[in-house]
XYZ file of C-alpha atoms in Angstrom:
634
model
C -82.489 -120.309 86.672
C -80.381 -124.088 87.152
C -78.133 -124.691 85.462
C -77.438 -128.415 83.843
C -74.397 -129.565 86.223
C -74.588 -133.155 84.640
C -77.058 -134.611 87.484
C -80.382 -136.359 85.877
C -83.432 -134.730 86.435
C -85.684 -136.945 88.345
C -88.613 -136.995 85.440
C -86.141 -138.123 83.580
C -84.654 -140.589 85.553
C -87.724 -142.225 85.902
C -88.929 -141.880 82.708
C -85.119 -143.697 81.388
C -86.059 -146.495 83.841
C -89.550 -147.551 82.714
C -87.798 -147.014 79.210
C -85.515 -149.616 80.143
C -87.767 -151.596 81.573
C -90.273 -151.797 78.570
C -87.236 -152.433 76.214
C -85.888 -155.397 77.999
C -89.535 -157.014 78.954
C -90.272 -156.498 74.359
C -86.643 -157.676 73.726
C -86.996 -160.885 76.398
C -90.443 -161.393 74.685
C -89.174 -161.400 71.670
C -86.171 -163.956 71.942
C -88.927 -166.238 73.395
C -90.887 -165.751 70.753
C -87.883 -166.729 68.095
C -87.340 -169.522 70.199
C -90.245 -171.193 70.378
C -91.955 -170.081 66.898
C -88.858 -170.837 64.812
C -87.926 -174.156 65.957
C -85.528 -176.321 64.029
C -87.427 -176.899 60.258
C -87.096 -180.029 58.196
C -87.366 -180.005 54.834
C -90.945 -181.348 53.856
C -93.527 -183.843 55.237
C -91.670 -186.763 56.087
C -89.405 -185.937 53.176
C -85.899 -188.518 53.580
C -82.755 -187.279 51.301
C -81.086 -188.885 48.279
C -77.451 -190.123 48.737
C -75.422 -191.009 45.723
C -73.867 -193.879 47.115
C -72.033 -195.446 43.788
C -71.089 -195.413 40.265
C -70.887 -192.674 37.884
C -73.090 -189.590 37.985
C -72.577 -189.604 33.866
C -74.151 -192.208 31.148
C -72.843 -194.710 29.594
C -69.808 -196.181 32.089
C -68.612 -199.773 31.378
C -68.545 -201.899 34.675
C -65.141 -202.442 36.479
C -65.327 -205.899 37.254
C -62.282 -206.759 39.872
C -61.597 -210.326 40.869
C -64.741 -212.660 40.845
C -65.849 -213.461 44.635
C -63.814 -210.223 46.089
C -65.243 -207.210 47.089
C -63.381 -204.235 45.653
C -64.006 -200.288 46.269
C -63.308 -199.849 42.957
C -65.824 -202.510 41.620
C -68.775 -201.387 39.894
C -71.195 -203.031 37.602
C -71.460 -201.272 34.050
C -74.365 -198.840 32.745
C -77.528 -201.305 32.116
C -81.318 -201.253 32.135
C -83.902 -203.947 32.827
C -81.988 -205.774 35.435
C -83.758 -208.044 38.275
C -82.782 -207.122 41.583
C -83.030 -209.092 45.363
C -82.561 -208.255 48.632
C -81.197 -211.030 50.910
C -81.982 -211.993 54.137
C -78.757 -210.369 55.169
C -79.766 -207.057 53.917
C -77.304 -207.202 50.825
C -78.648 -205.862 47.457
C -78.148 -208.372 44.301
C -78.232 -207.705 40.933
C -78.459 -209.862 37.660
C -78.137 -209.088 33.852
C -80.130 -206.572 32.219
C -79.293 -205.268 28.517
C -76.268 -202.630 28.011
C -75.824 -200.556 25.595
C -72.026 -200.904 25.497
C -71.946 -204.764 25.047
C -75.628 -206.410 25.006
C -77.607 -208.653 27.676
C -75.687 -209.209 30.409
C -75.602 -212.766 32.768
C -73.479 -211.635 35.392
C -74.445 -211.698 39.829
C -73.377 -208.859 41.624
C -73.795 -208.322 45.176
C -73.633 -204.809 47.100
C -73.262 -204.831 51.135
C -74.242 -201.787 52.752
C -72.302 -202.006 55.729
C -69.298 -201.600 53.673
C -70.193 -200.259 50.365
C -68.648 -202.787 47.991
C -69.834 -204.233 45.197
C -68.562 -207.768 44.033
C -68.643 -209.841 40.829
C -70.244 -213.527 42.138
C -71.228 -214.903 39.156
C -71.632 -215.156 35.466
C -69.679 -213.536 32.903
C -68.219 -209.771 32.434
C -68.912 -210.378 28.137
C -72.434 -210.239 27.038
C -74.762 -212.353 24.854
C -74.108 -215.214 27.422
C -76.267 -218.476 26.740
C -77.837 -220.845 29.239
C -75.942 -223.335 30.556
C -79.216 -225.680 31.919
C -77.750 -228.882 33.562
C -80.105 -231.453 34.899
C -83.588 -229.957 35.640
C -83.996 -229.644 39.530
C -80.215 -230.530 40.121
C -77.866 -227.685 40.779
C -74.415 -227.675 39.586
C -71.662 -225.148 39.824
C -71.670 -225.090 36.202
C -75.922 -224.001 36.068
C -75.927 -220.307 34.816
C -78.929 -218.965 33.516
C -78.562 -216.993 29.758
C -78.021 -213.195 29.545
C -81.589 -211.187 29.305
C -83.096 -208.449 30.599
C -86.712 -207.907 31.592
C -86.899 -210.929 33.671
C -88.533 -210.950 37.129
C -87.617 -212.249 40.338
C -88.549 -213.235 44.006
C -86.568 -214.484 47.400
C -88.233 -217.614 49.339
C -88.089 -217.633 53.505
C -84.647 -219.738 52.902
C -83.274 -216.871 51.168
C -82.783 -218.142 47.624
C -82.797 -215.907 44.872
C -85.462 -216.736 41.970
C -85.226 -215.899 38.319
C -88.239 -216.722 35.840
C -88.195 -215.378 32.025
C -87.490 -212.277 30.010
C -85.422 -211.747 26.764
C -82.449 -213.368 26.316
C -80.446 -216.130 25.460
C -81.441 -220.102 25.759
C -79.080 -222.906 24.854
C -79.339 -221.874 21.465
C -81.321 -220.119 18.960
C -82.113 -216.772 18.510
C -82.298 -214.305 21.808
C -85.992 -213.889 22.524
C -88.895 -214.787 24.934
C -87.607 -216.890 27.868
C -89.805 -218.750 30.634
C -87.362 -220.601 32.067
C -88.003 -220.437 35.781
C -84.293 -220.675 38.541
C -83.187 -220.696 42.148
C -79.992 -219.782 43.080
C -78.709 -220.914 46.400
C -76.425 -218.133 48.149
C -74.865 -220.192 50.562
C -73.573 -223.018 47.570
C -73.054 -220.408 45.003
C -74.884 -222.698 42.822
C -77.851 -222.237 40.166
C -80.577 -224.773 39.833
C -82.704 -224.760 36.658
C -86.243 -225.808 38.352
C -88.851 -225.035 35.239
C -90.056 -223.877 31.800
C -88.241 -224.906 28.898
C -84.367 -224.252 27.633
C -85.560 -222.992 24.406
C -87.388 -219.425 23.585
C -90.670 -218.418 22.287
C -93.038 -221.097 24.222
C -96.645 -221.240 24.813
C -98.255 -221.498 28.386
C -99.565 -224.897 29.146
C -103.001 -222.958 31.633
C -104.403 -226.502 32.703
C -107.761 -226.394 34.604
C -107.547 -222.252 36.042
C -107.341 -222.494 40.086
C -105.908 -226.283 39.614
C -102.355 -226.948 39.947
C -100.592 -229.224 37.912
C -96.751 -230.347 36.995
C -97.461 -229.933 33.331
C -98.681 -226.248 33.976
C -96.489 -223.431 32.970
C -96.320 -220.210 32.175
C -95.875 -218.785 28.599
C -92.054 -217.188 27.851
C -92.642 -213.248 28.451
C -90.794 -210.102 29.628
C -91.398 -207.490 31.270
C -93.807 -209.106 33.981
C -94.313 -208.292 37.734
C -94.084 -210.804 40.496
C -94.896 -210.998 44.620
C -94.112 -213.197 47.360
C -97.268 -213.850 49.329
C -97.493 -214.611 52.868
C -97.096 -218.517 52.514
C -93.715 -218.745 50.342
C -95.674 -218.401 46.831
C -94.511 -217.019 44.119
C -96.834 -215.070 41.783
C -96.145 -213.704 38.612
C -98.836 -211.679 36.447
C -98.459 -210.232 33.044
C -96.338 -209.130 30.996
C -95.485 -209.301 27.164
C -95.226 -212.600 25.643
C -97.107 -215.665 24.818
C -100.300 -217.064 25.930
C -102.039 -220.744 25.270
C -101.620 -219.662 20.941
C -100.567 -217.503 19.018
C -97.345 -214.564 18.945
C -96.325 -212.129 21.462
C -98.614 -209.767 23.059
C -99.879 -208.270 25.789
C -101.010 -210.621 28.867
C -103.031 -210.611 31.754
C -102.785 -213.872 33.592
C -102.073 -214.588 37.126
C -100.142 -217.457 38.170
C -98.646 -219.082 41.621
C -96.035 -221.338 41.609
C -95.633 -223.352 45.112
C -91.784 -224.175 45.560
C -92.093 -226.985 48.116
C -94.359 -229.319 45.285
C -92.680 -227.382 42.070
C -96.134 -226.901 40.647
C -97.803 -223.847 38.550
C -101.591 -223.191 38.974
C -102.953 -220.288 36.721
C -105.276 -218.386 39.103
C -106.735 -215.445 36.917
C -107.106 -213.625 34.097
C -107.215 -215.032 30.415
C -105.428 -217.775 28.777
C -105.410 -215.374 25.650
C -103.934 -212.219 24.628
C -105.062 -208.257 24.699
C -108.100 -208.465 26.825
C -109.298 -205.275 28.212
C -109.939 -204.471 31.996
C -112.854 -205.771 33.910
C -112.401 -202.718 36.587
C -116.215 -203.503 38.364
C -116.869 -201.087 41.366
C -114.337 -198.837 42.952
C -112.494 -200.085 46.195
C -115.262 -203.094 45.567
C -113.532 -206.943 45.403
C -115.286 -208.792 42.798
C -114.996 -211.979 41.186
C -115.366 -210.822 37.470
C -112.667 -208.160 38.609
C -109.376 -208.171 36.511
C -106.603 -205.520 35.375
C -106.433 -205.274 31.682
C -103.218 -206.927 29.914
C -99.988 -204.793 30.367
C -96.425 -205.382 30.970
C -93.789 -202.868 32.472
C -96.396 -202.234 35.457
C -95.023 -202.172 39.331
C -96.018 -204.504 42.289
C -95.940 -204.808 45.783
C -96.518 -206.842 48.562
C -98.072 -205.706 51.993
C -97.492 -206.872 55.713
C -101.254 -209.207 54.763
C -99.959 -210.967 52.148
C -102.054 -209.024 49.908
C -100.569 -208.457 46.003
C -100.506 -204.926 44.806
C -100.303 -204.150 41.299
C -99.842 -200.276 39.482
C -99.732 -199.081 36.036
C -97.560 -200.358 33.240
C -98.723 -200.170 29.382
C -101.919 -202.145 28.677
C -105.607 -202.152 27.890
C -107.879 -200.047 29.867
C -111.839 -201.005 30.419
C -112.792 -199.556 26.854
C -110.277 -202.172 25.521
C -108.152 -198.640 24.578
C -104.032 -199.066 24.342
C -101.921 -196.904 26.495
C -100.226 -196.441 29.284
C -102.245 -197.027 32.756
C -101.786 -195.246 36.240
C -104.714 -198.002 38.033
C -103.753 -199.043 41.394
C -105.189 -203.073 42.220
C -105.060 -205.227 45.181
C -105.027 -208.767 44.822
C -106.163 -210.755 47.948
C -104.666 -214.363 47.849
C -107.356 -215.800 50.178
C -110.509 -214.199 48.919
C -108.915 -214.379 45.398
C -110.234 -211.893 44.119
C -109.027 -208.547 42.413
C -109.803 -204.978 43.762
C -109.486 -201.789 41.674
C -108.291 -199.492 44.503
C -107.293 -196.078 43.020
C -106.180 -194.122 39.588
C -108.544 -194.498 36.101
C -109.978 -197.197 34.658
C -108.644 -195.344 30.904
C -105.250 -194.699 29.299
C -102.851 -191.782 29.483
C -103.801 -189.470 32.606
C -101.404 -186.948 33.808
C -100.488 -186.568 37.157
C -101.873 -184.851 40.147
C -99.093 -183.358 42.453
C -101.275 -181.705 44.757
C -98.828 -180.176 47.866
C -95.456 -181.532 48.127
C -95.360 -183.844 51.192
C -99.177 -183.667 51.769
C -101.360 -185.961 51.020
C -104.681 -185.766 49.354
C -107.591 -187.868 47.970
C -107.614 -186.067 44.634
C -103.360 -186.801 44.162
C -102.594 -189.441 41.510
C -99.335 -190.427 39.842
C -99.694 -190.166 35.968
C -99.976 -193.303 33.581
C -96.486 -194.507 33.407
C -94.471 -197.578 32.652
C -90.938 -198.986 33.429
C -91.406 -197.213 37.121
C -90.051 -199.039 40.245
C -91.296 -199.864 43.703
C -90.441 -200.484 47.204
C -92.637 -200.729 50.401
C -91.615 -199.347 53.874
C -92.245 -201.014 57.452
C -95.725 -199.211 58.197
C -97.041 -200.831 54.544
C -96.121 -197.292 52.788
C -96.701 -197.865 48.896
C -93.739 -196.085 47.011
C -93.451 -195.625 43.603
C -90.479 -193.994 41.679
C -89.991 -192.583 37.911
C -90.432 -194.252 34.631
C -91.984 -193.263 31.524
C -94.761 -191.167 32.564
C -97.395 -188.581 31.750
C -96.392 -185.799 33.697
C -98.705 -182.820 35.592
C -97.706 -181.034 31.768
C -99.472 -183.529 30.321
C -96.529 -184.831 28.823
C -94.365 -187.903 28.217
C -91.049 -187.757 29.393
C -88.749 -189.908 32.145
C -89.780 -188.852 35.331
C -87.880 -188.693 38.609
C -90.845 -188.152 40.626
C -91.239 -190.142 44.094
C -94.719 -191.168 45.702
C -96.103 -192.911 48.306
C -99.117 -194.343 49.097
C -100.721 -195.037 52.358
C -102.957 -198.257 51.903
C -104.718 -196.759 54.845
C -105.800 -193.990 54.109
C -106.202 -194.218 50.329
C -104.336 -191.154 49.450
C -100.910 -190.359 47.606
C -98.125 -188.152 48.734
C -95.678 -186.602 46.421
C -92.638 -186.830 47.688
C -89.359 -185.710 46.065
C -88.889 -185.175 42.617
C -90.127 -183.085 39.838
C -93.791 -182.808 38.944
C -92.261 -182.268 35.081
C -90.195 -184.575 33.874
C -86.631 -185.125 31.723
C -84.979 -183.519 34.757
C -81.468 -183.968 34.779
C -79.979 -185.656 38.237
C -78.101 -183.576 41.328
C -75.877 -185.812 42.550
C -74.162 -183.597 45.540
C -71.327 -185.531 47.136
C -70.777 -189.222 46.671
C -72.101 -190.562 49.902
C -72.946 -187.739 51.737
C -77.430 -186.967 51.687
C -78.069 -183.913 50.631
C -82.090 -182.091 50.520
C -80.738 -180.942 47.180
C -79.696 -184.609 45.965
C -82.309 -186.012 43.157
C -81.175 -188.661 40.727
C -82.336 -187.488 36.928
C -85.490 -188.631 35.100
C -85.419 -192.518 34.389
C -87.276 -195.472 33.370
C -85.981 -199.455 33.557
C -84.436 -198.954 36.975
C -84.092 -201.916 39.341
C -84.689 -201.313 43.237
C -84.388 -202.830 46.586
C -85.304 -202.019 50.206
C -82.400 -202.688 52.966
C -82.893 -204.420 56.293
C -82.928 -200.590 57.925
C -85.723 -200.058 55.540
C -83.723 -197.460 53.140
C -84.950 -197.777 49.528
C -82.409 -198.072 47.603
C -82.267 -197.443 43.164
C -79.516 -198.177 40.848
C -78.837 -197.354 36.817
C -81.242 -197.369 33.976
C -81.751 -195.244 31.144
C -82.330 -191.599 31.318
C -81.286 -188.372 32.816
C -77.549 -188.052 33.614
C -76.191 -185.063 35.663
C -74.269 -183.541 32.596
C -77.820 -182.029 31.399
C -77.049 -183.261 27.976
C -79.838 -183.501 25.715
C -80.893 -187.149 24.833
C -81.200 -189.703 27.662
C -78.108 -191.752 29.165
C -77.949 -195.160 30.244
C -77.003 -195.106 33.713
C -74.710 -197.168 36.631
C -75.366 -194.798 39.431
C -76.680 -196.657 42.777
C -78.596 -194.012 45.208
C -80.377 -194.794 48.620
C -83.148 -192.451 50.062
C -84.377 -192.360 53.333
C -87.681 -192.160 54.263
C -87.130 -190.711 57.823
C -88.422 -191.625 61.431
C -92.163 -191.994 61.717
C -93.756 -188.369 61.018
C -95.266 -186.379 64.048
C -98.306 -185.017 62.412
C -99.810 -187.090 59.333
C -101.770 -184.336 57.263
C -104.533 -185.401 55.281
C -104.950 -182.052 53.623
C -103.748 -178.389 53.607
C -105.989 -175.809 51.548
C -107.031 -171.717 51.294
C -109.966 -170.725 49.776
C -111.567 -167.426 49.354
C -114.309 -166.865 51.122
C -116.925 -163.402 50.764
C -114.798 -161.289 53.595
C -111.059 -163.551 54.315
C -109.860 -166.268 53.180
C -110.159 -169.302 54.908
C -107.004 -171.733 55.535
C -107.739 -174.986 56.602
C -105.783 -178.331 57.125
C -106.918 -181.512 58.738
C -104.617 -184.285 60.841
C -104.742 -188.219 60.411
C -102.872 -188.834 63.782
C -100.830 -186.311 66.095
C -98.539 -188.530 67.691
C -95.751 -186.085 68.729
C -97.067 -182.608 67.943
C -97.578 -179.339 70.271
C -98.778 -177.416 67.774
C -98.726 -175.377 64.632
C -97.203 -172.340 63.105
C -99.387 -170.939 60.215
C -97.006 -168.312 58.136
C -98.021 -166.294 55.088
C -96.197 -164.369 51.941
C -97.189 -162.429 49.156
C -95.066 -164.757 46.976
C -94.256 -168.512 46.931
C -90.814 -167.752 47.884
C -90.652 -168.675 51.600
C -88.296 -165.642 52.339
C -91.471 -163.454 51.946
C -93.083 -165.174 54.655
C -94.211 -163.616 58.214
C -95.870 -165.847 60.654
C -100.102 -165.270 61.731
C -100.528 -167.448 64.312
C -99.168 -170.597 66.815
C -102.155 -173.106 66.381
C -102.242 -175.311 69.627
C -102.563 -179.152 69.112
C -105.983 -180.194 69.888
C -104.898 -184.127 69.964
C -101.507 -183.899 70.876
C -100.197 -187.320 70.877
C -103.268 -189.568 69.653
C -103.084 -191.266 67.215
C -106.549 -189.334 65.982
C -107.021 -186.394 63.565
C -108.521 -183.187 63.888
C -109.917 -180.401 61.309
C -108.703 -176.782 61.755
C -109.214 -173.686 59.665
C -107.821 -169.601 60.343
C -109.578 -167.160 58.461
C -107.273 -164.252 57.489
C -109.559 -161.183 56.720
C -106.496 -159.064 56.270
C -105.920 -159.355 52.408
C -107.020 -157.080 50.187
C -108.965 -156.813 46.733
C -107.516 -158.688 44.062
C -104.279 -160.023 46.284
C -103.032 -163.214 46.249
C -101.265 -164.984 49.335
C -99.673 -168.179 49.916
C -99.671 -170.185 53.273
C -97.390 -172.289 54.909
C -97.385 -174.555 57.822
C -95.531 -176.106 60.198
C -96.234 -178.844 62.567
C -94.151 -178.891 65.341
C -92.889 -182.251 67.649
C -92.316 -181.927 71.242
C -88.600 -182.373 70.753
C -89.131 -179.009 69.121
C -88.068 -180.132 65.386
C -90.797 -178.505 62.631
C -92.078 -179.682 59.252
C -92.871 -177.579 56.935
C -96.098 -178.103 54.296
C -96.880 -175.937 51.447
C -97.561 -173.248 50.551
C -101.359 -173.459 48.924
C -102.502 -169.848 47.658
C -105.820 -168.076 47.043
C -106.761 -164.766 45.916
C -108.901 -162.668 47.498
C -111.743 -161.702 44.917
C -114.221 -159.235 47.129
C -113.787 -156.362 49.109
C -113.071 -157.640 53.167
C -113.768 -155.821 55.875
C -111.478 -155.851 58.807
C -112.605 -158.433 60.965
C -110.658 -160.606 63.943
C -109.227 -163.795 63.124
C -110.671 -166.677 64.505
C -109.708 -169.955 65.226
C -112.128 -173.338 64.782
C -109.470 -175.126 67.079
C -111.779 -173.336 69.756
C -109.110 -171.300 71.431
C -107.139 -168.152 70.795
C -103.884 -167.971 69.957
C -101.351 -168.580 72.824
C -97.797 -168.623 74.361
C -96.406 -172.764 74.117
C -95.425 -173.027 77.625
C -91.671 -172.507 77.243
C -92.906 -168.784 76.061
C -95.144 -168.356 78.761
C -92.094 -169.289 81.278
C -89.571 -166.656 79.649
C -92.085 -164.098 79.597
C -92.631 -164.796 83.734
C -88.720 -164.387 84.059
C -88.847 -161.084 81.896
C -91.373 -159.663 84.483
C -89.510 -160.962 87.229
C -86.567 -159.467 85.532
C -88.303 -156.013 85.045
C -89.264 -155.501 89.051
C -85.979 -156.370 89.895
C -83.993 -153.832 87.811
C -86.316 -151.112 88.715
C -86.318 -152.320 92.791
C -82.500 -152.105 92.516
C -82.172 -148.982 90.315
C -84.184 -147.684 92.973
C -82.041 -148.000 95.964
C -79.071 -146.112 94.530
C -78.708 -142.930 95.616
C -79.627 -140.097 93.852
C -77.747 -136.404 93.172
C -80.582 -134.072 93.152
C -80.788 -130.057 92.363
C -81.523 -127.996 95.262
């Protein structure tokens, strides 16, 4: 009989080796694995981060006004709403006026540089209920100072003057009220230059022959209006509430361009009268007879064509019902004619979410009013808060952020809440954060910077106390929207299907990607989340799309799951979309999973090269556990 003398057995020397062997080869395959299927994530499609850059993150803060003409740290304008707001051709944000709550319309010029983050007093005064101060018409003086008011509009020519027309607020004298008095203000003389309308309140518009300009034209006094800058230096204005050819106030729906090399006003749509209802024609059809209804408090834009874009507000829909609107219309200066691109043609729809970060042909912002806008360098349409009908079919102050992409026709919801009277997260002054959100808001004023940040200060609304009521706000934020995204999705579903449940998602373009992870939980939490598969790119770096679809056949009766994905860039940086859910209704049978990309799933090549070196690895250990000697049992 042997005895055990502390010598291994050769069966189980060999055996421990191709133990080893196997353990290091799963280990080695597994590190690959986490390296390549968990690359670095991102927090949403294309989703930029909120910075509170300035001001207080609670309601109702006076200004701190400093020294007039010196930028400050400590400067701040005070809690407003309905301010006008420019960006100069310098890339620093200006501000004018707008109603407090503290004090009352306001006439003062701020300016905020980015490079520094200062703000600093220019102009007017730091007391409210300011009036005019007129001068000469056409003649600027450094006395010129237009009257405090809020809901006025504004635009910036290719010299980089700043233009002011209307809103409600003070004239040389009289009662505060409607305003159309239209101004310039040169930055580089500091001066203001009173260039049309009247110095008194409450006037009618002079309409002329419509299409025909004319020096007697002018628009009626109004607030709440929306303007553009086409292509050519024009300045358009539509809407608003105020007063037409007769009569009081109300709702308008007029189009006007003023040309500021001959000074002259020609009205170029809509009705010379109030209230009119909507002439919405054929879906993404121009028309002649085409016309948004009359509504003030909408938001506009203006694209890299020149052409005028125009969404929402509170108006008249196309069965002449009163509301508030979420329509989406492009004007096209050259055809001129109006085109109902997007949204309903009635009054008070609630929002569609849809996927955070993923676009979709059936997502919609609610009807909302007092919202604000910017546009982005690739002609991105983005639209932010207001007073809105949220996906609760409710009306509160949103904080919701959207874009839309005039190319493909669909709306992304970006950041925010899809329920509204959320309270703001305000993180660290100046530092982004994925967390950072400012609250619920309407009468906002925004800007876009020369680095093409969109940028949003005060209002009223949502402070970050969570107090009940609504705040009126000084806080300045800045989101941005990120580099250009690797993968644009068009869509990202699961649907049940008789035996599995089919995931699909379909690209737009794939500059940048090398693939896909598809993941799936039995929650919406993303910590319950395992992954299925690594979905090669079929059109990695073209600028095309392509459909794909997995079907999972491993859920059972009656279970729901939820999906995620991940596109993945070559520099090895993820995105993550979802998660969509289904439940699976029928009894599956255990099938395979298949892919429609038309291959199965496989190693990225930085797996399959880790997994050669484990091999390589594996002979080698047992080729040099080998060649030791071995004590053996006679």
């Amino acid at each position: 009989m042997n005895t055990h003398s502390g010598l291994i057995p050769d069966s189980m020397l060999y055996h421990n080796i191709a133990t080893i062997r196997r353990r290091l080869l799963t280990l080695l395959l597994a590190l690959s694995l986490m390296i390549v299927l968990q690359p670095t994530r991102s927090a949403g499609a294309g989703a930029g981060e909120w910075t509170w850059m300035s001001g207080s993150d609670l309601g109702n803060q006076p200004g701190s006004y400093g020294v007039q003409g010196v930028p400050d740290s400590a400067n701040t304008p005070g809690e407003r709403y309905e301010t006008v707001a420019w960006t100069d051709l310098s890339g620093n944000l200006w501000l004018f006026g707008g109603n407090s709550s503290i004090n009352g319309p306001m006439n003062d010029l701020w300016r905020y540089q980015p490079t520094n983050g200062m703000w600093t007093w220019v102009g007017g005064s730091s007391t409210a209920y300011q009036r005019g101060v007129y001068g000469v018409l056409g003649t600027p003086a450094p006395g010129n100072v237009p009257g405090a008011r809020w809901g006025a509009v504004s635009w910036i020519d290719g010299s980089g003057n700043l233009w002011l027309f209307g809103g409600y607020g003070g004239a040389v004298s009289g009662l505060f009220s409607y305003l159309n008095d239209l101004w310039r203000y040169d930055i580089a003389s500091g001066q203001w230059t009173w260039m049309s309308g009247a110095n008194t309140t409450e006037q009618s518009g002079n309409y002329g022959v419509l299409g025909t300009p004319a020096a007697s034209n002018v628009p009626g006094a109004r607030r709440e209006s929306v303007s553009w800058v086409d292509s050519s230096g024009n300045l358009w204005l539509f809407g608003g509430i105020g007063f037409a050819a007769s009569g009081g106030a109300a709702r308008l729906n007029d189009l006007w361009r003023y040309d500021p090399t001959t000074g002259q006003w020609t009205w170029m749509s809509g009705a010379n009268t109030t209230n009119q209802a909507g002439a919405y024609g054929v879906q993404g059809t121009a028309a002649a007879g085409n016309v948004p209804g009359a509504r003030y408090a909408s938001v506009s834009w203006t694209d890299g064509d020149g052409n005028l874009w125009l969404h929402g507000g509170t108006g008249i829909d196309s069965v002449a019902a009163t509301g508030m609107l979420n329509d989406l219309w492009r004007y096209d200066p050259n055809s001129e004619e109006w085109t109902w691109v997007n949204g309903a043609n009635t009054v008070n729809q609630p929002g569609v979410y849809g996927v955070q970060g993923v676009p979709s042909a059936t997502n919609v912002p609610g009807a909302r009013s007092d919202g604000v806008s910017w546009l982005d360098s690739s002609d991105g349409l983005w639209l932010f808060g207001g007073y809105c009908r949220d996906s609760a079919n409710s009306y509160r102050f949103c904080n919701d952020l959207w874009r839309h992409d005039p190319n493909t026709g669909q709306w992304t919801w970006m950041s925010g809440a899809a329920n509204g009277d959320q309270p703001g997260v305000y993180g660290i002054q100046g530092t982004p954060g994925a967390a950072n959100v400012p609250g619920g808001r309407r009468y906002s004023a925004s800007w876009t910077d020369s680095a093409g940040n969109l940028w949003l200060f005060g209002g009223r609304g949502k402070d970050g106390s969570g107090a009940a009521g609504y705040q009126y706000m000084n806080d300045l934020w800045r989101y941005e929207p990120g580099a250009p995204l690797a993968v644009v999705l068009a869509s990202f579903d699961a649907t049940t299907q008789p035996d599995h449940i089919l995931v699909t998602w379909e690209t737009v373009s794939e500059l940048s990607n090398s693939g896909f992870n598809l993941y799936r939980g039995e929650s919406d939490d993303w910590d319950s989340a395992t992954m299925l598969s690594h979905v090669p790119s079929q059109t990695p770096g073209s600028a095309q799309g392509f459909a794909y679809s997995f079907a999972d056949a491993n859920v059972q009766p009656e279970q729901t799951v939820w999906y995620w994905l991940e596109d993945i860039d070559l520099s090895g940086t993820a995105t993550l979309h979802g998660p969509v859910s289904a439940t699976m209704q029928t009894p599956t049978a255990v099938t395979l999973t298949a892919l429609d990309a038309g291959s199965p799933p496989v190693l990225p090549p930085v797996a399959a090269g880790i997994l050669a070196l484990a091999v390589a690895a594996g002979f080698f250990l047992r080729r040099n556990l080998q060649s030791c000697p071995i004590d053996r049992l006679d």
